[in-house]
PDB file of C-alpha atoms in Angstrom:
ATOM      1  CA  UNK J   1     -26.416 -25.029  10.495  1.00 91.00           C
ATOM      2  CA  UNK J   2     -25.130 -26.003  13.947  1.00 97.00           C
ATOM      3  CA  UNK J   3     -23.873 -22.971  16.074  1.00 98.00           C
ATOM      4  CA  UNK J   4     -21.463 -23.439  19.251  1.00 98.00           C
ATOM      5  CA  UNK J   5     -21.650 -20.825  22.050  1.00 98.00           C
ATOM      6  CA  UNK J   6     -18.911 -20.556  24.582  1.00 98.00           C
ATOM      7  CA  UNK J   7     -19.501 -19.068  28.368  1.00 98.00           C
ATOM      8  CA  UNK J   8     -17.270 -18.837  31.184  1.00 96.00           C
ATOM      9  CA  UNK J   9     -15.069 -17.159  33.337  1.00 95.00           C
ATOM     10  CA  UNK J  10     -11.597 -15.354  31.695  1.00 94.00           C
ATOM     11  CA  UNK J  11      -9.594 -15.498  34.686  1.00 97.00           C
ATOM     12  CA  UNK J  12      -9.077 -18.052  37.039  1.00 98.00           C
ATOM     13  CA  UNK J  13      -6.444 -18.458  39.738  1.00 98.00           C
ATOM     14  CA  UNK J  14      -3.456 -20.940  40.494  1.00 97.00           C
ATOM     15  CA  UNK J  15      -4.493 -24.522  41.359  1.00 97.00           C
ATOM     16  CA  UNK J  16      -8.217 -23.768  41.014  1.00 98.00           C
ATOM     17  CA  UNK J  17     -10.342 -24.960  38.753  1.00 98.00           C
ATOM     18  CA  UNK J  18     -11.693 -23.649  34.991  1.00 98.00           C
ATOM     19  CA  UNK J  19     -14.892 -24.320  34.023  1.00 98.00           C
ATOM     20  CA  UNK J  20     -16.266 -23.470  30.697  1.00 98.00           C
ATOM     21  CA  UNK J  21     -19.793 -24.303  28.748  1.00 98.00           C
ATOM     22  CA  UNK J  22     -20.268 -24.376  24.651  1.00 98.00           C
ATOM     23  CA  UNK J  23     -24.153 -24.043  24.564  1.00 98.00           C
ATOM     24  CA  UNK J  24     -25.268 -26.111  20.930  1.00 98.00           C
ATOM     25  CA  UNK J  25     -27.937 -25.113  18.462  1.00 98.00           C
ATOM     26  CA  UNK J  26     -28.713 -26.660  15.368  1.00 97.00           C
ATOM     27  CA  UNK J  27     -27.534 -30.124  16.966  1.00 97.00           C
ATOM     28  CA  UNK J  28     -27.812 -32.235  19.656  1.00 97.00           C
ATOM     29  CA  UNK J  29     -25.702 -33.269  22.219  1.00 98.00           C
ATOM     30  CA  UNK J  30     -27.498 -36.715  21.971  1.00 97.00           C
ATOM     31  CA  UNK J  31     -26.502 -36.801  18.100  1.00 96.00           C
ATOM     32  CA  UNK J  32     -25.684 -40.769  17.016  1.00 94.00           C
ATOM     33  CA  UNK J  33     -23.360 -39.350  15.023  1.00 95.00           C
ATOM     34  CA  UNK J  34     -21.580 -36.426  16.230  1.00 96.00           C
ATOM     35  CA  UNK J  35     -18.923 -35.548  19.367  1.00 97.00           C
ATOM     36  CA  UNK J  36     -18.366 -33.201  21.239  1.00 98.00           C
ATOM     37  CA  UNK J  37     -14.765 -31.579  21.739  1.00 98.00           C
ATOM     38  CA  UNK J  38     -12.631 -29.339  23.913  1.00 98.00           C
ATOM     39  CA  UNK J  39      -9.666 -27.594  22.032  1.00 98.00           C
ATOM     40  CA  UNK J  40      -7.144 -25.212  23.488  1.00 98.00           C
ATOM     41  CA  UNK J  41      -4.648 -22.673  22.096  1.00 98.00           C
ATOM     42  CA  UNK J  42      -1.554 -21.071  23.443  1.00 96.00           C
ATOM     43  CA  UNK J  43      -0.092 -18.135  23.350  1.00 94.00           C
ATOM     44  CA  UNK J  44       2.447 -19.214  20.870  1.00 90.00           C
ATOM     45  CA  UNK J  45      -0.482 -20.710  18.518  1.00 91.00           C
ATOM     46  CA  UNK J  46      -0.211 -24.056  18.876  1.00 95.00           C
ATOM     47  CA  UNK J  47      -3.224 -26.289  19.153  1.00 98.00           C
ATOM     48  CA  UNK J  48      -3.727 -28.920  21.693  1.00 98.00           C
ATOM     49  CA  UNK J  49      -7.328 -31.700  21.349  1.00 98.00           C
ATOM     50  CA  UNK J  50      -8.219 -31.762  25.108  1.00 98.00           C
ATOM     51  CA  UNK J  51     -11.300 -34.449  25.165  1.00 97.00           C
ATOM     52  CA  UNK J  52     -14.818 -35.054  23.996  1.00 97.00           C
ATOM     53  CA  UNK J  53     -17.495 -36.653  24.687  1.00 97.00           C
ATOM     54  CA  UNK J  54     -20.372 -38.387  22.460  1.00 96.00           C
ATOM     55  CA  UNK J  55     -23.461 -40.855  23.107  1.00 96.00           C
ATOM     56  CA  UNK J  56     -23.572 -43.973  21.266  1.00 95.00           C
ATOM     57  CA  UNK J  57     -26.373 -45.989  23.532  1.00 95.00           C
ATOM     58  CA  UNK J  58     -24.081 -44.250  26.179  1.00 97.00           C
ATOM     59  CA  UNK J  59     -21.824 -41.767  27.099  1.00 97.00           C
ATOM     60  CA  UNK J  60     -18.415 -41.972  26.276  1.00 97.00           C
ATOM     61  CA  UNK J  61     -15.152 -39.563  27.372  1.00 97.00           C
ATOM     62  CA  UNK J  62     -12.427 -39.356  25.738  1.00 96.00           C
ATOM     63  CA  UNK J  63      -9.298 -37.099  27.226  1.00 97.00           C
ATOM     64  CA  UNK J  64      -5.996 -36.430  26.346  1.00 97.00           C
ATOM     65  CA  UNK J  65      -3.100 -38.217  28.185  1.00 96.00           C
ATOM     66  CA  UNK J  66      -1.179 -34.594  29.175  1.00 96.00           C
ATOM     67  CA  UNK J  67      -4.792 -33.500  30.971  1.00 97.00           C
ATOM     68  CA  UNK J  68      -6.103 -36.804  31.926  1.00 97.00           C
ATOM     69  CA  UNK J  69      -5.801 -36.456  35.428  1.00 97.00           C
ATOM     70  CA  UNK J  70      -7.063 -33.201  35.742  1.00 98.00           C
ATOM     71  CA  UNK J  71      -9.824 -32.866  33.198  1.00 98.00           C
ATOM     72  CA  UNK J  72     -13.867 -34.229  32.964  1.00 98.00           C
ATOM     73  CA  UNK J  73     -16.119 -33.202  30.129  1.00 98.00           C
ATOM     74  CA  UNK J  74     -19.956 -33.512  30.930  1.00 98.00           C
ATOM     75  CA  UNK J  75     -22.822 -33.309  28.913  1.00 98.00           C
ATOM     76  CA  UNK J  76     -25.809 -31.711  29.567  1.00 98.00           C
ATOM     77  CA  UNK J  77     -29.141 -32.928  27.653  1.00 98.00           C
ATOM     78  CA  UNK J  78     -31.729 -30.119  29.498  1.00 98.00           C
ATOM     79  CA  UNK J  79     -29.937 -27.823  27.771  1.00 98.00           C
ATOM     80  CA  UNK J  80     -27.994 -28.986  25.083  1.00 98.00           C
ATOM     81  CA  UNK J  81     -24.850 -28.369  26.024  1.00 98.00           C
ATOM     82  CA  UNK J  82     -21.456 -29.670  27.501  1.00 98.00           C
ATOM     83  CA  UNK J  83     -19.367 -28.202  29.657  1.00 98.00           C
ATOM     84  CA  UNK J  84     -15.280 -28.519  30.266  1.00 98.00           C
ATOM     85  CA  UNK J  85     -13.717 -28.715  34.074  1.00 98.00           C
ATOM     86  CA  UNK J  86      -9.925 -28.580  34.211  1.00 98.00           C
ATOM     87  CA  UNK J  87      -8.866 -28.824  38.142  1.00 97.00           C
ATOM     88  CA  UNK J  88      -5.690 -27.470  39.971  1.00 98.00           C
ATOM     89  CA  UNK J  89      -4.542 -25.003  36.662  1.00 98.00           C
ATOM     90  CA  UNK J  90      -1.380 -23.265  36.603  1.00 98.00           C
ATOM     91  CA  UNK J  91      -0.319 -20.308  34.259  1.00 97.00           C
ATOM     92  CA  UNK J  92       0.822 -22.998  31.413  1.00 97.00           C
ATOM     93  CA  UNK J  93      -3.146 -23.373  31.232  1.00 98.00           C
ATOM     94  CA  UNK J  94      -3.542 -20.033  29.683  1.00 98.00           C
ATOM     95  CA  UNK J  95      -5.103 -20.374  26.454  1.00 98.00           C
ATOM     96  CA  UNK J  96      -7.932 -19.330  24.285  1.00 98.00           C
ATOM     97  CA  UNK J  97      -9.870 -22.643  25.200  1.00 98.00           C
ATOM     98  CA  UNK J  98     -12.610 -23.971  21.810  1.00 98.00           C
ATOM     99  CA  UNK J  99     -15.234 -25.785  22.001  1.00 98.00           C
ATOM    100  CA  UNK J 100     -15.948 -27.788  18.688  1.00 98.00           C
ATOM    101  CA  UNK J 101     -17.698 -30.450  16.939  1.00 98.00           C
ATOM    102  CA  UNK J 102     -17.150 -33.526  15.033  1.00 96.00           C
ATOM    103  CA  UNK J 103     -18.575 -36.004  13.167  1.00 85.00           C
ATOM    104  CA  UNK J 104     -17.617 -39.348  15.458  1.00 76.00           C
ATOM    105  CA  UNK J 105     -13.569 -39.506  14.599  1.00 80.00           C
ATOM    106  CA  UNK J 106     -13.451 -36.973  11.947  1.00 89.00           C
ATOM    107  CA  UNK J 107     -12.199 -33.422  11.117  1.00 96.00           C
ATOM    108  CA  UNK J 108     -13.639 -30.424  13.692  1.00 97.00           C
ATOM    109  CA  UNK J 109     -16.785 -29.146  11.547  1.00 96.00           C
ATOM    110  CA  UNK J 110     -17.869 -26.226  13.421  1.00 97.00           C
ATOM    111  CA  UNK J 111     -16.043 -24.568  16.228  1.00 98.00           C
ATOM    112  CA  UNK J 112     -17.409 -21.958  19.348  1.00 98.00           C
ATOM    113  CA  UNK J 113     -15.920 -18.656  19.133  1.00 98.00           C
ATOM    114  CA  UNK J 114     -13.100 -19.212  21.463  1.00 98.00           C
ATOM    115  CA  UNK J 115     -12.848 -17.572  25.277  1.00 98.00           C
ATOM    116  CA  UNK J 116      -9.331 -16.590  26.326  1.00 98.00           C
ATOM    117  CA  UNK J 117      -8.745 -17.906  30.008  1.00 98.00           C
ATOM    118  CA  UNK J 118      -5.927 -16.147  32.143  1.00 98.00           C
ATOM    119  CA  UNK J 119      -4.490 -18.081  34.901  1.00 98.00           C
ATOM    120  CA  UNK J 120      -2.953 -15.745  37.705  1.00 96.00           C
ATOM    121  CA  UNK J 121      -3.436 -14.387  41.011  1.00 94.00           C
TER     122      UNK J 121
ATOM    123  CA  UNK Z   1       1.229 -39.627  19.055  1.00 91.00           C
ATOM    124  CA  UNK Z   2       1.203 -38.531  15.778  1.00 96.00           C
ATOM    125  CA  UNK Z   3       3.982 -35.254  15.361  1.00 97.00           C
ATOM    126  CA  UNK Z   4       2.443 -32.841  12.210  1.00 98.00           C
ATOM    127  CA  UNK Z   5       5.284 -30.720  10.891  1.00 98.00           C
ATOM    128  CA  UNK Z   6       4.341 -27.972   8.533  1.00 98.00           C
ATOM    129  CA  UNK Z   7       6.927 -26.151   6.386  1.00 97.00           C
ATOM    130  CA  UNK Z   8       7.727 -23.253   5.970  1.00 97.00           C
ATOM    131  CA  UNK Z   9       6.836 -21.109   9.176  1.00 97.00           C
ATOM    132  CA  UNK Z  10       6.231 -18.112   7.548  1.00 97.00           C
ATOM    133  CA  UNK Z  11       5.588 -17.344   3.992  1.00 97.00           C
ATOM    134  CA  UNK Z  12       5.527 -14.486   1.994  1.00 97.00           C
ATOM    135  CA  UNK Z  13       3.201 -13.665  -1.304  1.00 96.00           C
ATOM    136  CA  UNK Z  14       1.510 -11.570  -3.161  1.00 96.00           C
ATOM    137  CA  UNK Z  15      -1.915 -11.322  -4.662  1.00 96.00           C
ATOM    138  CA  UNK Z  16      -2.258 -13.317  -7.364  1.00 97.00           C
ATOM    139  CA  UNK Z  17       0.636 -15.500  -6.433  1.00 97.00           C
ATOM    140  CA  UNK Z  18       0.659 -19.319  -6.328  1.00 98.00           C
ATOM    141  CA  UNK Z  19       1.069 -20.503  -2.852  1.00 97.00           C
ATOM    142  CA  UNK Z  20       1.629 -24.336  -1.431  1.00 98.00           C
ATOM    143  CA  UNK Z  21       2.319 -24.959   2.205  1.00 98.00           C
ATOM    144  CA  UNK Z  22       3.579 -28.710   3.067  1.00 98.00           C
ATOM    145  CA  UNK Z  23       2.611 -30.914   5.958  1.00 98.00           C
ATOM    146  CA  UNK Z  24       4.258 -33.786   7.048  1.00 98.00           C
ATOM    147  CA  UNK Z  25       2.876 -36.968   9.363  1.00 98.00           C
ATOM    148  CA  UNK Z  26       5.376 -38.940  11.600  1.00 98.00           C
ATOM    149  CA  UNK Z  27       3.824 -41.902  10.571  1.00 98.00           C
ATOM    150  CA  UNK Z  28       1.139 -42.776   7.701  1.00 98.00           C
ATOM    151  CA  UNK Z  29      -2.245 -41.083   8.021  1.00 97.00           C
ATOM    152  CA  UNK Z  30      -3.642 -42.184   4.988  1.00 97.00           C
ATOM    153  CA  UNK Z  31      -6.096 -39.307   3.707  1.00 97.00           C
ATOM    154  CA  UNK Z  32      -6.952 -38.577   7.053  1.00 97.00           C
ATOM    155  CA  UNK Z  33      -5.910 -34.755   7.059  1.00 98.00           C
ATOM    156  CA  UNK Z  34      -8.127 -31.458   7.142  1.00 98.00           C
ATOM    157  CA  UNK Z  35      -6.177 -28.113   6.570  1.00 98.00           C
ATOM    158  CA  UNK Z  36      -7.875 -25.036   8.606  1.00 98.00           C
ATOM    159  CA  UNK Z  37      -7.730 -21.652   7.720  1.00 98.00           C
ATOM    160  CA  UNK Z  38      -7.263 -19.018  11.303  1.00 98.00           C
ATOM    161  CA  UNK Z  39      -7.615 -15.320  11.653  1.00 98.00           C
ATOM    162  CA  UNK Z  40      -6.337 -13.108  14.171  1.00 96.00           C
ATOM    163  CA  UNK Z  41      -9.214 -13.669  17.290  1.00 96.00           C
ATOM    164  CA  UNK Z  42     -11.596 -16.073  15.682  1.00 98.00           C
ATOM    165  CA  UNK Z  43     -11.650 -19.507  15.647  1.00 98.00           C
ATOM    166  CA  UNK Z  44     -10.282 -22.048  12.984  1.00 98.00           C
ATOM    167  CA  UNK Z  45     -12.029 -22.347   9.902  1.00 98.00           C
ATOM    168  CA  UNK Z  46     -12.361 -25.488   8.187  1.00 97.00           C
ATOM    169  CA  UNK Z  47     -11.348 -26.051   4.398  1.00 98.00           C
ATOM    170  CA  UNK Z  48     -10.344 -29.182   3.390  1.00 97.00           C
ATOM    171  CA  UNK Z  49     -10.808 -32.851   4.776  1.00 96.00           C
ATOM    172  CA  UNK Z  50      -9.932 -36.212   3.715  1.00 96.00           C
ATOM    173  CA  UNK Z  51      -6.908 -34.841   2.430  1.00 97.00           C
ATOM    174  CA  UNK Z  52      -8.903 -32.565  -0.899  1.00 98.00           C
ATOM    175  CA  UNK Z  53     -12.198 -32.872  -0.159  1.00 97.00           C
ATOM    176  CA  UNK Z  54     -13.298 -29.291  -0.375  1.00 97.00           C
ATOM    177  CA  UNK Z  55     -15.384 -27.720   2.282  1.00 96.00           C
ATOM    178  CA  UNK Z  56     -18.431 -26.412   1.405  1.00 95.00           C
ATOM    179  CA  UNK Z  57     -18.711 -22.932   0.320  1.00 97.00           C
ATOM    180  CA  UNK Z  58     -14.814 -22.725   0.890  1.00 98.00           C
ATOM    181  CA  UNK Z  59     -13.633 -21.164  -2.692  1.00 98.00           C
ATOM    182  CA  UNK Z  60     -12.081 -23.692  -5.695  1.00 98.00           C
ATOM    183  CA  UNK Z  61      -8.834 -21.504  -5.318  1.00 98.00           C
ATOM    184  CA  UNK Z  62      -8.294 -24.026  -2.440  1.00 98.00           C
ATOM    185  CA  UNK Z  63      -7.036 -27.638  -2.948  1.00 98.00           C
ATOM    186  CA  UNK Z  64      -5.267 -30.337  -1.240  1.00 98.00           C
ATOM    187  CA  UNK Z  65      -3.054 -33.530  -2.094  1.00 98.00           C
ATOM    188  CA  UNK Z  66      -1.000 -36.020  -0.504  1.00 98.00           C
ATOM    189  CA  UNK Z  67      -1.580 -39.437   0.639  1.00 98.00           C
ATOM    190  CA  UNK Z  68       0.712 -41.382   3.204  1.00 98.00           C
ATOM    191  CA  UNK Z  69       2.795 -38.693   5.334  1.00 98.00           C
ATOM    192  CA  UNK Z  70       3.184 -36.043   2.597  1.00 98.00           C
ATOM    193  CA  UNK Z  71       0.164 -33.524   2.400  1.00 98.00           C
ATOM    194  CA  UNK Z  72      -0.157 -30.196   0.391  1.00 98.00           C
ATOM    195  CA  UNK Z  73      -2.176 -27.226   0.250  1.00 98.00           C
ATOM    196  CA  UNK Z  74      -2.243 -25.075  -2.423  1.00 98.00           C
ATOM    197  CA  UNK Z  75      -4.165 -21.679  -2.902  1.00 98.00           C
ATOM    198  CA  UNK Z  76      -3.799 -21.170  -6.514  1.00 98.00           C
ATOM    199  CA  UNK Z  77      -4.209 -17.306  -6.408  1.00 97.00           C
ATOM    200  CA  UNK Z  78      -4.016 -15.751  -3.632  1.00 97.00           C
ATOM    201  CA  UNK Z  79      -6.469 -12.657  -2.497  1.00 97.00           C
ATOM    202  CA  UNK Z  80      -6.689 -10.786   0.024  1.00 95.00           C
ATOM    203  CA  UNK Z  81      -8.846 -12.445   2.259  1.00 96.00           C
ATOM    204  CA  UNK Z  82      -6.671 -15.655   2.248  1.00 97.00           C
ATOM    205  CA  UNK Z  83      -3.889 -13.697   4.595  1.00 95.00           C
ATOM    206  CA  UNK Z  84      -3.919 -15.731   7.193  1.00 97.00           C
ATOM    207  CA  UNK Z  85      -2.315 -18.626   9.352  1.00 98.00           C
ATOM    208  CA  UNK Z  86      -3.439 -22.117   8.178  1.00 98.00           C
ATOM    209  CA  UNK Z  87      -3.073 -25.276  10.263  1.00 98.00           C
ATOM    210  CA  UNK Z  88      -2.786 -28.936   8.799  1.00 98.00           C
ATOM    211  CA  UNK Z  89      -4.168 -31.506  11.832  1.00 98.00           C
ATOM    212  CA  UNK Z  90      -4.368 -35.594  11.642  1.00 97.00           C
ATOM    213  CA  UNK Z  91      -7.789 -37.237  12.337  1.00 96.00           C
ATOM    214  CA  UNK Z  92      -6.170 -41.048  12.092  1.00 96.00           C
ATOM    215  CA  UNK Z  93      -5.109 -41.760  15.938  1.00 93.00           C
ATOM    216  CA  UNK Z  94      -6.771 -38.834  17.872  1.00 94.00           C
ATOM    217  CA  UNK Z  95      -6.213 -35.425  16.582  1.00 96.00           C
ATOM    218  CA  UNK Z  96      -2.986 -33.783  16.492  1.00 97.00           C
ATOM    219  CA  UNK Z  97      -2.280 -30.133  14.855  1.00 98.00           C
ATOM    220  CA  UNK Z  98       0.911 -28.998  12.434  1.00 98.00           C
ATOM    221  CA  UNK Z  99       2.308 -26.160  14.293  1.00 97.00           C
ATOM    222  CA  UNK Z 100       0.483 -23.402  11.366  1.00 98.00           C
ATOM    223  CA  UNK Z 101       2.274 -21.601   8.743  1.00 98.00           C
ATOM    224  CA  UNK Z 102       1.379 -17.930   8.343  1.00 98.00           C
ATOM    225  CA  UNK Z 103       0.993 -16.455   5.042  1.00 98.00           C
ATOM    226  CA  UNK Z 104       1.965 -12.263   5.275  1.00 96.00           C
ATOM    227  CA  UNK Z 105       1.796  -9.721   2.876  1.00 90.00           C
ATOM    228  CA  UNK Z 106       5.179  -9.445   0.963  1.00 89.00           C
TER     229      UNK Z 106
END
């Protein structure tokens, strides 16, 4: 039974940068099989796929074309984790922010619990 | 990118009522649809993939259809844990998300 674990800040300000972390158990971040996603929601619901990341022989990134300038997604084997950078966020960045699994191209699995980041001043 | 449009918005039932919520692709998915099940401050829960494949331990009062562009899901009698929003999302071209339809207590 693979369990995600979010940590990171709640509140960040204009044109900095959020960082977040989904700690994995049950899994690896090595998996063959598996990848390793960054979802966001808005305040209005809606649900936006922000990137992932995966090892086949090597790493691989994969980010969404409205962030792609703005977001990296690293992986972290020590620990088993990855971690989600988004640089230079305004207040249309507030969202509860999900980390979340899934088998290569599939469906999202299992999902962290979700951290609601503010952006203001 | 692939647009998901779920109908209707809102819907309103009560126990023991038959419920289907419609989802429809821009462009032909084949069965490559999962329907999610979200409650207020917790993350989305999985239910169906492949279009009705049934998640496990996800109850048989759950099931989806559809093929193509045209996707269903249909709780066949509702309780009252299944008040909730629910969120159809494409896994053929990246992932993209129906904009949820939330099921309220008439």
């Amino acid at each position: 039974q693979v369990h995600l674990q979010q940590s990171g800040p709640g509140l960040v300000k204009p044109s900095q940068t959020l960082s977040l972390t989904c700690a994995i158990s049950g899994d690896s971040v090595s998996s063959n099989s598996a990848a390793w996603n960054w979802i966001r929601q808005s305040p209005s619901g809606g649900l936006e796929w922000l990137g992932r990341t995966y090892y086949r022989s090597k790493w691989y990134y994969d980010y969404a074309i409205s962030v792609r300038s703005r977001i990296t997604i690293n992986p972290d084997t020590s620990k088993n984790q990855f971690s989600l950078q988004l640089n230079s966020v305004t207040p249309e960045d507030t969202a509860v922010y999900f980390c979340a699994r899934a088998q290569y191209n599939d469906y999202f699995d299992s999902w962290g619990q979700g951290t609601l980041v503010t952006v203001s001043s | 990118d692939i647009q998901m449009t779920q109908s209707p918005s809102t819907l309103s039932a009560s126990v023991g009522d038959r419920v289907t919520i419609t989802c429809r692709a821009s462009q032909s998915i084949s069965s490559w649809l999962a329907w999610y099940q979200q409650k207020p401050g917790k993350a989305p829960k999985l239910l169906i993939y492949k279009a009705s494949s049934l998640e496990s331990g996800v109850p048989s009062r759950f099931s989806g259809s559809g093929s193509g562009t045209e996707f269903t899901l249909t709780i066949s009698s509702l309780q009252p844990d299944d008040f909730a929003t629910y969120y159809c999302q494409q896994y053929n071209n990246y992932w993209t998300f129906g904009q949820g339809t939330k099921v309220e207590i008439k």
